[in-house]
XYZ file of C-alpha atoms in Angstrom:
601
model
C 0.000 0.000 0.000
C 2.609 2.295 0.869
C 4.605 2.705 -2.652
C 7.334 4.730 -3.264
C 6.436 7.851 -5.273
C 7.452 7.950 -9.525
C 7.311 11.298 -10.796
C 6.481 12.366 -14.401
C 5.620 15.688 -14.327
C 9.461 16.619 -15.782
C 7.868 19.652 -17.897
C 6.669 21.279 -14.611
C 9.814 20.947 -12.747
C 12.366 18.669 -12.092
C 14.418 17.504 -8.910
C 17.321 19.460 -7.961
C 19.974 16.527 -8.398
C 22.855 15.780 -5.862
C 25.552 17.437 -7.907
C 24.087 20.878 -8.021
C 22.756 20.755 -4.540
C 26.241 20.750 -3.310
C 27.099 22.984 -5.197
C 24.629 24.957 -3.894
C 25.393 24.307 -0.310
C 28.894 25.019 -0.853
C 28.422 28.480 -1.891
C 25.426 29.058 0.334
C 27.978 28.320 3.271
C 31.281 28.461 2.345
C 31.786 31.020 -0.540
C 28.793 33.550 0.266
C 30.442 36.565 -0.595
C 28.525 39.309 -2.336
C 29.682 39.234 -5.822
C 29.834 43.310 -5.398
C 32.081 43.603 -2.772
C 34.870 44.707 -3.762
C 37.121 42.695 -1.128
C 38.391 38.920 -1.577
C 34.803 37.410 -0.185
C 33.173 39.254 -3.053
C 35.940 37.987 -5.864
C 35.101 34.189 -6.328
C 31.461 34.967 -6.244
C 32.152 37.433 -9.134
C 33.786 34.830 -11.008
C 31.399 32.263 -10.956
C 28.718 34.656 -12.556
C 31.161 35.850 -15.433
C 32.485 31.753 -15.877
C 28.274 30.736 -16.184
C 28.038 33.776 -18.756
C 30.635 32.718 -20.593
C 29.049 28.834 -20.484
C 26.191 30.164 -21.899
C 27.074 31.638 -24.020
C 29.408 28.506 -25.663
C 25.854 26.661 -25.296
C 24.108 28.582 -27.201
C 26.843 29.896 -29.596
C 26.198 33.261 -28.944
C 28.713 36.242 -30.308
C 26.657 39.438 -30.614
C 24.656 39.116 -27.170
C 24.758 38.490 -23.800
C 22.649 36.578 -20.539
C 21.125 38.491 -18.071
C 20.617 35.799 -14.681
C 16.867 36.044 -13.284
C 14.478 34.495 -11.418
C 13.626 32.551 -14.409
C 11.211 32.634 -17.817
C 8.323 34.231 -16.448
C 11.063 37.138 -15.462
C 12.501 36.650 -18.672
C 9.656 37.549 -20.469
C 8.348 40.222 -18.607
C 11.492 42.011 -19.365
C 11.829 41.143 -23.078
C 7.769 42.458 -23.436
C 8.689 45.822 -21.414
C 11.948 46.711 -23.378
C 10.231 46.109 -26.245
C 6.650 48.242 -26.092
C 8.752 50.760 -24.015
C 9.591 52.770 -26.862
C 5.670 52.960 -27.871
C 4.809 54.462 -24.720
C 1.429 56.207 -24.966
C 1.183 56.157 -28.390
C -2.054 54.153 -28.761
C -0.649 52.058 -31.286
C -4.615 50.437 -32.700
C -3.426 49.860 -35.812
C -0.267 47.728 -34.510
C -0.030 44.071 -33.488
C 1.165 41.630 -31.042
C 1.909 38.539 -32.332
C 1.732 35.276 -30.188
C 1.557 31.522 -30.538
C -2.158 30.420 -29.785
C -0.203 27.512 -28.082
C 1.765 29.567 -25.972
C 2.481 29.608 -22.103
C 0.108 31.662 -21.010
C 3.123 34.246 -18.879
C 3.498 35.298 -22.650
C -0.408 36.082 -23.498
C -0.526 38.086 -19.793
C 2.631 39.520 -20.241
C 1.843 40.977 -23.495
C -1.635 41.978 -22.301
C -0.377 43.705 -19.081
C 2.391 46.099 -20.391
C 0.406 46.670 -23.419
C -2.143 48.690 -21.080
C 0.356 49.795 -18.565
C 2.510 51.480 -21.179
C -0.517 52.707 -22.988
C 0.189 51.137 -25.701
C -3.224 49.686 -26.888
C -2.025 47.405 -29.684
C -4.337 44.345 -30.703
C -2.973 40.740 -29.121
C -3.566 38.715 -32.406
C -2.657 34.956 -31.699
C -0.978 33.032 -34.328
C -2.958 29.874 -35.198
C -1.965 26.620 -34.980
C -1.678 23.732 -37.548
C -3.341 20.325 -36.186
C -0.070 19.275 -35.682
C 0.586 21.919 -33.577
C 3.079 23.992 -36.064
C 2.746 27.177 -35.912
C 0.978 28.452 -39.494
C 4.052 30.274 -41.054
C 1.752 32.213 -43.809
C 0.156 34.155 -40.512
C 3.023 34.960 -39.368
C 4.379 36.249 -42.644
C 1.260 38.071 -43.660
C 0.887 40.002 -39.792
C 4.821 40.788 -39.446
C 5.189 43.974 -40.987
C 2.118 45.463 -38.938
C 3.354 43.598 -35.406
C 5.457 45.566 -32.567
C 6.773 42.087 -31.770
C 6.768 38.181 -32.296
C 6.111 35.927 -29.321
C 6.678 32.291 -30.335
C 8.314 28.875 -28.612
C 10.640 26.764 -29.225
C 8.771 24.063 -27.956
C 5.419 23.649 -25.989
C 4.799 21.973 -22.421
C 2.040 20.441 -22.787
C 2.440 18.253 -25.830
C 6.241 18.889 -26.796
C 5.716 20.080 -30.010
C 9.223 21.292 -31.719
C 8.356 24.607 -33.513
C 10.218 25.000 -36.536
C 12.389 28.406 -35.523
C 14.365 28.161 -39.233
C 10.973 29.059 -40.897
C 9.501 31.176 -38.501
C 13.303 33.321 -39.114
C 12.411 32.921 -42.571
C 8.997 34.453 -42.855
C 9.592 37.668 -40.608
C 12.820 38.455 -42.935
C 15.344 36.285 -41.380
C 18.836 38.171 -40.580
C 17.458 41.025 -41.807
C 14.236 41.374 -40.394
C 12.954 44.019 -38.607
C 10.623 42.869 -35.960
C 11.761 41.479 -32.482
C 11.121 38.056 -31.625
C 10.907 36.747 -28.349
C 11.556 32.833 -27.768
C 10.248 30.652 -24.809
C 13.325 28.404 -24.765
C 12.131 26.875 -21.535
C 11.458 23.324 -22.969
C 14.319 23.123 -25.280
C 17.341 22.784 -22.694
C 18.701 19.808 -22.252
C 16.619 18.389 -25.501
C 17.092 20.403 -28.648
C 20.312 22.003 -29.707
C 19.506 25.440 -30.219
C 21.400 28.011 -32.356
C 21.191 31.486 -31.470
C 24.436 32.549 -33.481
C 22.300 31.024 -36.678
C 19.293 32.397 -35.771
C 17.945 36.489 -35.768
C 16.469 35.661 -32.444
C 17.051 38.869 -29.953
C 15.495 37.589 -26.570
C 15.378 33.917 -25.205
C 14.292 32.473 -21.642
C 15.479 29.742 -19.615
C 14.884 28.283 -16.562
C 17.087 26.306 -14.249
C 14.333 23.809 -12.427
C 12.778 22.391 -15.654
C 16.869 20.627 -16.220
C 17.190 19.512 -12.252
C 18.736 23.460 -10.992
C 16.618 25.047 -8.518
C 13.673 27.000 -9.040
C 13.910 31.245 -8.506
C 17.069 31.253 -11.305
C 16.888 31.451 -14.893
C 18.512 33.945 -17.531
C 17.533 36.152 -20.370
C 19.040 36.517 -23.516
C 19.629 39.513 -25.406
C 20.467 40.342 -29.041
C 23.028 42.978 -29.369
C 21.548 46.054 -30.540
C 17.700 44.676 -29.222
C 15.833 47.169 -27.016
C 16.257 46.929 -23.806
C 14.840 48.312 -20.526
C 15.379 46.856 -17.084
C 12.537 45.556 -15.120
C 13.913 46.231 -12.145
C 16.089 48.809 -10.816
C 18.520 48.617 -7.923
C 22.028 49.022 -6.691
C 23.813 48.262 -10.286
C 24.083 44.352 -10.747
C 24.094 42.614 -13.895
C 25.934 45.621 -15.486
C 22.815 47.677 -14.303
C 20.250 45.443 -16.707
C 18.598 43.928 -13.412
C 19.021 45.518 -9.522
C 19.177 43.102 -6.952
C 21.806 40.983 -5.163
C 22.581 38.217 -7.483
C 21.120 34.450 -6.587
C 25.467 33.238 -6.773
C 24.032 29.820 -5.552
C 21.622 29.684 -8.124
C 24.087 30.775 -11.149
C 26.309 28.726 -10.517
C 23.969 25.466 -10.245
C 22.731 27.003 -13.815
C 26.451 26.668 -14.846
C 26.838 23.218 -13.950
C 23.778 22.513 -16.435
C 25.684 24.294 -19.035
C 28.721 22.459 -18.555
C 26.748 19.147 -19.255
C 25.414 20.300 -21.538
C 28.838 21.482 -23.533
C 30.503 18.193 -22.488
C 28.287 15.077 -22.838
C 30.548 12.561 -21.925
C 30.389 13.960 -18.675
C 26.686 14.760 -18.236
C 23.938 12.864 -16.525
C 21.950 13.769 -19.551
C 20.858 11.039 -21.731
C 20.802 11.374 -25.769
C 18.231 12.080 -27.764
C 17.632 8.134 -29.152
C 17.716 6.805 -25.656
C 15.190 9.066 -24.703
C 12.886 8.339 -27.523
C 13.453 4.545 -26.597
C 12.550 5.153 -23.267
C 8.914 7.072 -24.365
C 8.240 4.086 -26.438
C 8.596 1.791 -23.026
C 6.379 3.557 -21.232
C 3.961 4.171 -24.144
C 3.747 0.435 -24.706
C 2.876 0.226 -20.619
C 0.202 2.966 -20.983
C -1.497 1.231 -24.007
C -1.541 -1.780 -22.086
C -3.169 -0.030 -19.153
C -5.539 2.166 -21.566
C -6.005 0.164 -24.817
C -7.781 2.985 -26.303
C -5.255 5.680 -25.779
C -5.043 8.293 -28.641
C -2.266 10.734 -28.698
C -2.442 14.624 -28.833
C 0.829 15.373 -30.129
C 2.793 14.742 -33.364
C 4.900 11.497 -32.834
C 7.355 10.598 -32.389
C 8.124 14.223 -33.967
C 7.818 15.734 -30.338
C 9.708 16.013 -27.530
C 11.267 12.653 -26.560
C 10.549 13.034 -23.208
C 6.752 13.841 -23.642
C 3.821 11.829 -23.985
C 0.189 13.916 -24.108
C -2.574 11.379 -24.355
C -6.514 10.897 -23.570
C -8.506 8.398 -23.064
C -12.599 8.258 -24.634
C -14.652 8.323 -21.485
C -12.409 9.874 -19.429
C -11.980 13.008 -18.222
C -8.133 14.196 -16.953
C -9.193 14.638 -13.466
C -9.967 10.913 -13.282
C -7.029 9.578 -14.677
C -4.657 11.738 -12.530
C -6.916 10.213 -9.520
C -6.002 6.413 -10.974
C -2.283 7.391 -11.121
C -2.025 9.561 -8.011
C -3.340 6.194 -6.171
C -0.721 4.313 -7.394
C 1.962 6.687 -6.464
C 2.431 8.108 -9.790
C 2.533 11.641 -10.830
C 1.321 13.267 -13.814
C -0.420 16.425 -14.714
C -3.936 17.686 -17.197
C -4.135 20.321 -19.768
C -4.302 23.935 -18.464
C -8.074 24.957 -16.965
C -10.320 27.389 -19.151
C -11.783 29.660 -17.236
C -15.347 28.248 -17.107
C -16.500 25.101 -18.080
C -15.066 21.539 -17.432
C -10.771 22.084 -17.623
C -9.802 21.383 -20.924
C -5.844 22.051 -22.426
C -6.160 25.710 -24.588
C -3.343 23.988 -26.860
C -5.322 20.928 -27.728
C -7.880 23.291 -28.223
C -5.962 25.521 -30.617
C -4.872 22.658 -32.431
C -8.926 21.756 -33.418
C -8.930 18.340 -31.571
C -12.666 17.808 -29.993
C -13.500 18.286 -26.602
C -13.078 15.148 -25.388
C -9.602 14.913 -25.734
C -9.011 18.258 -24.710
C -10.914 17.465 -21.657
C -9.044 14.550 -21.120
C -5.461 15.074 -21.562
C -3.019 13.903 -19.588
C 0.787 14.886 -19.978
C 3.262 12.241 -19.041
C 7.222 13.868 -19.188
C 10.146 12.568 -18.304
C 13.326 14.499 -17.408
C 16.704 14.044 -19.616
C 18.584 12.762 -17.010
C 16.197 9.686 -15.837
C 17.769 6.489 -16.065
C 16.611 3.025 -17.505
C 15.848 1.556 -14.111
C 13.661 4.520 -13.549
C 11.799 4.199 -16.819
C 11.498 0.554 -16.128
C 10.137 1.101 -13.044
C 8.003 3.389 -14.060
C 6.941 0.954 -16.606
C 6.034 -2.087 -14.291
C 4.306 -0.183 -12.266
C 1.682 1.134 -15.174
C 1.693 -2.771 -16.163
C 0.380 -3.733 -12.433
C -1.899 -1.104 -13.152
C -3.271 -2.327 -15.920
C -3.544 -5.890 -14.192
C -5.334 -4.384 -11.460
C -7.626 -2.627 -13.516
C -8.513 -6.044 -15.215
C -9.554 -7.628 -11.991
C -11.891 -4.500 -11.078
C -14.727 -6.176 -10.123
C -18.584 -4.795 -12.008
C -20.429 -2.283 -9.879
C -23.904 -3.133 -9.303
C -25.831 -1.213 -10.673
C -29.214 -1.175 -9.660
C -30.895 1.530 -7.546
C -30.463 5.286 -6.359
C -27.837 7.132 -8.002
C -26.253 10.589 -7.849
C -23.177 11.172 -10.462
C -22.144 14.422 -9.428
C -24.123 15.651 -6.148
C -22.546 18.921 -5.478
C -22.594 20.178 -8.616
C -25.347 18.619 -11.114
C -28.894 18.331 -10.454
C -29.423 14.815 -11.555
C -30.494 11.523 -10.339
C -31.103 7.899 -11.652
C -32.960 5.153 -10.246
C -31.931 1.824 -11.826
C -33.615 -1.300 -12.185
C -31.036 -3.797 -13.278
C -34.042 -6.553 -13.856
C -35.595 -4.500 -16.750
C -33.065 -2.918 -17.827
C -35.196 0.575 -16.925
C -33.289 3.574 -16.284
C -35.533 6.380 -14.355
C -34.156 9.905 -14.124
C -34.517 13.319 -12.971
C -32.725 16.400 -14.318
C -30.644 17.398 -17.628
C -28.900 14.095 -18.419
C -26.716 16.111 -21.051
C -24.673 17.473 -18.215
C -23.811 14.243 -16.866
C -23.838 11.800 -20.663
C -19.938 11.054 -20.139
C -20.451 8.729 -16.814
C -24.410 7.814 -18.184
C -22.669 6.414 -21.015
C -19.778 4.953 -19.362
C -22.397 3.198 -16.640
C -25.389 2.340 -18.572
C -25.353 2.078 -22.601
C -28.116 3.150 -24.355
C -27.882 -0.342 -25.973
C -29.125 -1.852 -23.228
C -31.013 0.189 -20.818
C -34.396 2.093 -21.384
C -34.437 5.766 -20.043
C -37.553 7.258 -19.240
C -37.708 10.826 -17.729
C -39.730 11.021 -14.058
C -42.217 13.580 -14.569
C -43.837 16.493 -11.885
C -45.263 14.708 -8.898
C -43.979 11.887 -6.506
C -42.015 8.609 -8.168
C -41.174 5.547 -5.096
C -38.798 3.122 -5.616
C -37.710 0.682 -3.106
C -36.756 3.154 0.343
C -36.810 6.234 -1.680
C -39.312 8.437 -2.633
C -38.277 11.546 -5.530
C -40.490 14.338 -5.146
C -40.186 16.508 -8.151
C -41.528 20.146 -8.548
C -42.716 21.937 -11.707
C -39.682 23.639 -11.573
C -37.589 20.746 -11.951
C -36.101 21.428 -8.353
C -36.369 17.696 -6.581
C -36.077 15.882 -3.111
C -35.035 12.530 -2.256
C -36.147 10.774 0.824
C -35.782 7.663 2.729
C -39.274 6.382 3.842
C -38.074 3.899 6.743
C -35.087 6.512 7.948
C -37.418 9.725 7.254
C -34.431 11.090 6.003
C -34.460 13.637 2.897
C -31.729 15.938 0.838
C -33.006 18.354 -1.613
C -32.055 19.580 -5.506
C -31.445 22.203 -7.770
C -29.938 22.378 -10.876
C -26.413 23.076 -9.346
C -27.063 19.653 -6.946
C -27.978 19.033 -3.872
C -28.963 22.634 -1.906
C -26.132 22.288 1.370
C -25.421 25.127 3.559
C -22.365 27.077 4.408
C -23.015 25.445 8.136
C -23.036 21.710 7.308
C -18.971 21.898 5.488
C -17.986 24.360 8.426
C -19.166 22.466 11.410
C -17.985 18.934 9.903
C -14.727 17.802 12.704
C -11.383 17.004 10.726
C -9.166 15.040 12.232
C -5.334 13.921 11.665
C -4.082 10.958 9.660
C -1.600 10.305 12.341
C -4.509 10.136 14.775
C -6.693 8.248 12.243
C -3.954 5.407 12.124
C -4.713 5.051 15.622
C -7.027 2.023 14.994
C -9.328 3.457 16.833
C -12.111 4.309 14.180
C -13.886 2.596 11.838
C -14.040 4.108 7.877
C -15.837 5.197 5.143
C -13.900 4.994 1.467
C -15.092 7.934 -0.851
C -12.569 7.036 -3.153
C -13.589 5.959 -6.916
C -13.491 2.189 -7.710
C -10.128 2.832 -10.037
C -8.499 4.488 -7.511
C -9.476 1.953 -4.708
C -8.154 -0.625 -6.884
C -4.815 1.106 -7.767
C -4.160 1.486 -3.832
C -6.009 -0.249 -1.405
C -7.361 1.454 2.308
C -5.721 0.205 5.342
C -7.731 -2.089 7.161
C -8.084 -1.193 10.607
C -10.858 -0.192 13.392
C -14.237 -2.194 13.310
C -14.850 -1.821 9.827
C -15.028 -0.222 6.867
C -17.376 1.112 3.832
C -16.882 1.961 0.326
C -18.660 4.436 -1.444
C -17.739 6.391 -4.903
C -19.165 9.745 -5.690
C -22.404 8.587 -7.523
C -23.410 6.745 -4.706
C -22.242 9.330 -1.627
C -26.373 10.337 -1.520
C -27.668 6.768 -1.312
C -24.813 6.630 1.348
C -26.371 9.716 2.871
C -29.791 8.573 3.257
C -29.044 5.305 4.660
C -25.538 5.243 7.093
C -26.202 4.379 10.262
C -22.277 3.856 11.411
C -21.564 0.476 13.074
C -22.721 -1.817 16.362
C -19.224 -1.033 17.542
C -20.354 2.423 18.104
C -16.984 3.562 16.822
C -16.503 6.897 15.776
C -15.960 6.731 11.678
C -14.019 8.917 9.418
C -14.115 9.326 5.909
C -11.034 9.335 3.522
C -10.373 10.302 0.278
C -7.268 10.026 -1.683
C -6.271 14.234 -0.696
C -9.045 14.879 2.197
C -11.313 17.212 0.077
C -14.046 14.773 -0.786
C -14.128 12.829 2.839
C -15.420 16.961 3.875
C -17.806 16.456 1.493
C -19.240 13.587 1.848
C -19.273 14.352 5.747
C -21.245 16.863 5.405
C -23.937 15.592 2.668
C -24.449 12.887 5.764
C -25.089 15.285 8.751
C -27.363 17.185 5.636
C -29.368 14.158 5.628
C -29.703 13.813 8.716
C -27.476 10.604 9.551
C -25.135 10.288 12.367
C -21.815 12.179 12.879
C -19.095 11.397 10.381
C -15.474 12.716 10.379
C -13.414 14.240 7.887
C -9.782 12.998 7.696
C -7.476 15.974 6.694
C -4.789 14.513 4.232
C -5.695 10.952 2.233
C -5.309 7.525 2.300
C -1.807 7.530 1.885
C -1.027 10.071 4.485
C -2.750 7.062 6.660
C -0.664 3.999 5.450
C 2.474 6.415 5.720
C 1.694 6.821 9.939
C 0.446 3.081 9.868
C 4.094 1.819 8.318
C 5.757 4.438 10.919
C 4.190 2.398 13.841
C 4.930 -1.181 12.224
C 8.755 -0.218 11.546
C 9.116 0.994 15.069
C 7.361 -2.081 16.469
């Protein structure tokens, strides 16, 4: 139960490894001069930033330009959007454009959007569409250039790992000689694509340290010579008075360790490009074995090697992160929309439909991982697939509630006849009414105005399409709207949480709101008097009808985090069913505590 965790979220960050934490330490403690003292302390300090300068620029072959160290891309970009609208200050420039990938990070989009009204600018933010392979389209850039203030593009994306091809984007805006700045997001590109700023007109590029195993807070910016340039900050004179503040020394130097990898290979933890690839095929062969029906979002194996983007039909990203957070495995969704279900804005821009953009799930790898990690990693999505093939069928007849706290809607299923009774829009709710009971097979009759029994319960449905449930033996009732069931402020705030160290006492009995898939990628502890089971489209049934145990034991719910064991908590006490308590972390907070006591005993 209690596995060790595998993380594959390498495009959001990666571990600071051994080497460049003492590094780190060394400097932190030992060489902590300020690099602008001008006594001894301050002299090795100063070297180290002018020795990762010079690394970086031997990286990136750089002759007419130099880095600027920062807190990293978002920094970067900030800076490179500011020095370049600068000059347009107040001028109220409608007729101008700001050219961005549609696929984009979204600091670049905000960045843009921010300075553009600070400075008065007022220029239109015109996003450059996106092929369905997730190239940018090169005849939009070329046609909007000579009306843009700038050029915003990436060298390649985070979420699906899409290469962008930076020789014809060079190309269309005029190439050496062009005359419009362009701003690279180089973030995803170190460590896994050589790239050439001494070949390319580029004039301002941004890296960060953490997504190649440095430490997050450092980064640097890269500047053209001759490119505009005004500081974002202002302070006592560092960085040759582009950015005030106290240089990060630790950080820098940890950044120059990456560039010294990457400018000798032989002696880098960094694997090549082919091994790479070979290790996404070994873990894409363990995900199609877990998800037969996996379809993939990105070009491949054109991509990033160390990036898979996937969805699965009938499932939504939320649920799959659940599966693979229970089995100790991390991985991360498309970005949220800002209403609606989440959904990834560059599947979207690419024109896939909304169920894989609703679905996606990015698996990434960092450069350095080794084959026993991958392999690992590998075995363990097999198990999960076995695990998944033993998942016992739900029943499915009687009272259920897909989504309670946020969807009016409610089935009653007879499993005998194959009848399917419901209240409510069933459009909101088709992806689990599909996934539970095909239309092949089951008849579905909406419940009209009045009172419908079945079995215990008894749905009372207005003309307004508001409805109650009640239990006729327990006399116990929770009502609907169209946004679920109606629960006040007072039932969440008065529900008692209670510690998972305290939980693993032994002392309580519990109630498992996980989903079946996660249950069955990581069992709950067994201990106390007992235990229940119940997933979210059963929590009201659950509601209407706990009664707790004979043992009289207090009982806690647990989720896999601790935000749906509140929830369900307090849809009981709403119901009016005995006191249940809310566990504050998750299942595996528990098992940790319980395999703390066993190892001491």
């Amino acid at each position: 139960m209690c596995v060790p965790e595998i993380f594959l979220d390498a495009n959001a960050t990666t571990p600071v490894l051994p080497e460049i934490s003492q590094i780190m330490q060394r400097l932190c403690c030992n060489q902590f001069g300020n690099p602008s003292s001008s006594h001894l302390a301050g002299a090795m300090p100063k070297r180290i930033i002018a020795d990762a300068r010079k690394a970086a620029a031997q990286v990136f072959n750089v002759v007419d330009g130099r880095f600027i160290f920062n807190s990293g891309a978002t920094e970067g970009i900030n800076t490179a959007v500011l020095s370049v609208l600068a000059e347009y200050t107040g001028q109220n420039r409608k007729n101008a454009i700001l050219l961005y990938g549609a696929t984009e990070h979204k600091a670049v989009p905000e960045a843009l959007k921010h300075w553009n009204h600070v400075l008065g600018v007022n220029a239109e933010l015109l996003a450059i569409p996106v092929l369905a392979d997730g190239a940018l389209d090169i005849q939009f850039i070329a046609k909007h250039a000579p009306n843009a203030l700038i050029l915003c593009t990436m060298g390649a994306n985070n979420e699906t790992g899409v290469i962008q091809d930076l020789q014809a984007i060079a190309r269309a805006i005029g190439g050496k000689d062009k005359q419009l700045p362009w701003l690279v997001d180089s973030v995803q590109v170190l460590g896994k694509v050589p790239l050439d700023l001494g070949a390319l007109p580029i004039d301002y590029a941004t890296f960060s340290a953490h997504k190649l195993y440095g430490p997050k807070g450092t980064g640097c910016l890269f500047i053209r010579e001759g490119a505009p340039y005004t500081p974002l900050q202002h302070g006592g004179g560092q960085e040759h008075g582009e950015r005030g503040g106290t240089e990060n020394v630790a950080g820098i130097a940890a950044l120059a360790r990456i560039f010294d990898w990457l400018l000798d290979p032989q002696q880098s933890p960094l694997q090549a490009m082919d091994t790479l690839a070979g290790y996404r095929e070994e873990l894409l062969l363990a995900l199609k074995n877990l998800f037969p029906n996996l379809v993939l979002n990105q070009p491949y194996p054109e991509s990033l090697p160390t990036t898979i983007n996937f969805s699965v039909p009938g499932f939504e990203s939320g649920k799959i992160i659940a599966i693979f957070d229970s089995a100790g495995i991390r991985v991360s969704a498309g970005s949220a929309c800002s209403k609606g279900k989440p959904q990834s804005f560059v599947l979207k821009a690419m024109g896939l439909p909304d169920w894989q953009c609703e679905g996606a799930i990015r698996l990434s790898f960092g450069p350095a991982s080794s084959a026993e990690f991958i392999q690992m990693a590998a075995a363990r999505i097999n198990a999960m697939a076995d695990r998944l093939k033993n998942l016992d069928e739900a029943e499915r007849s009687g009272l259920w509630v897909p989504d309670p706290l946020n969807v009016g809607f409610a089935v009653y299923a007879d499993e005998t006849s194959k009848s399917l009774y419901y209240v409510g829009n069933r459009d909101r709710v088709k992806t689990w009414l599909n996934s539970y009971f095909s239309t092949d097979e089951w008849k579905q009759q909406l419940l009209s105005e009045g009172e419908h029994k079945f079995a215990d319960f008894t749905l009372k449905i207005s003309e307004t399409g508001d409805f109650c449930i009640s239990h006729e033996k327990l006399g116990r009732a929770l009502s609907f709207n169209d946004s679920g069931v109606i629960l006040s402020s007072e039932y969440l705030e008065n529900v008692e949480t209670i510690a998972p160290e305290i939980v693993s006492s032994g002392e309580y009995s519990f109630l498992d709101v996980r989903e079946p898939l996660e249950t069955c990628m990581q069992e709950a502890p067994k201990f106390g008097a007992g235990g229940w089971v119940s997933q979210r489209a059963d929590w009201c049934r659950l509601a209407l009808e706990f009664e707790g145990n004979t043992a009289n034991q207090p009982v806690v719910a647990i989720c896999r985090s601790g935000g749906r064991s509140l929830s369900v908590a307090a849809l009981v006490r709403a119901a009016g069913g005995p006191n249940v308590l809310s566990c504050e972390g998750g299942v595996t907070d528990v098992v940790h505590f319980l395999a703390a006591k066993e190892s001491v005993i």
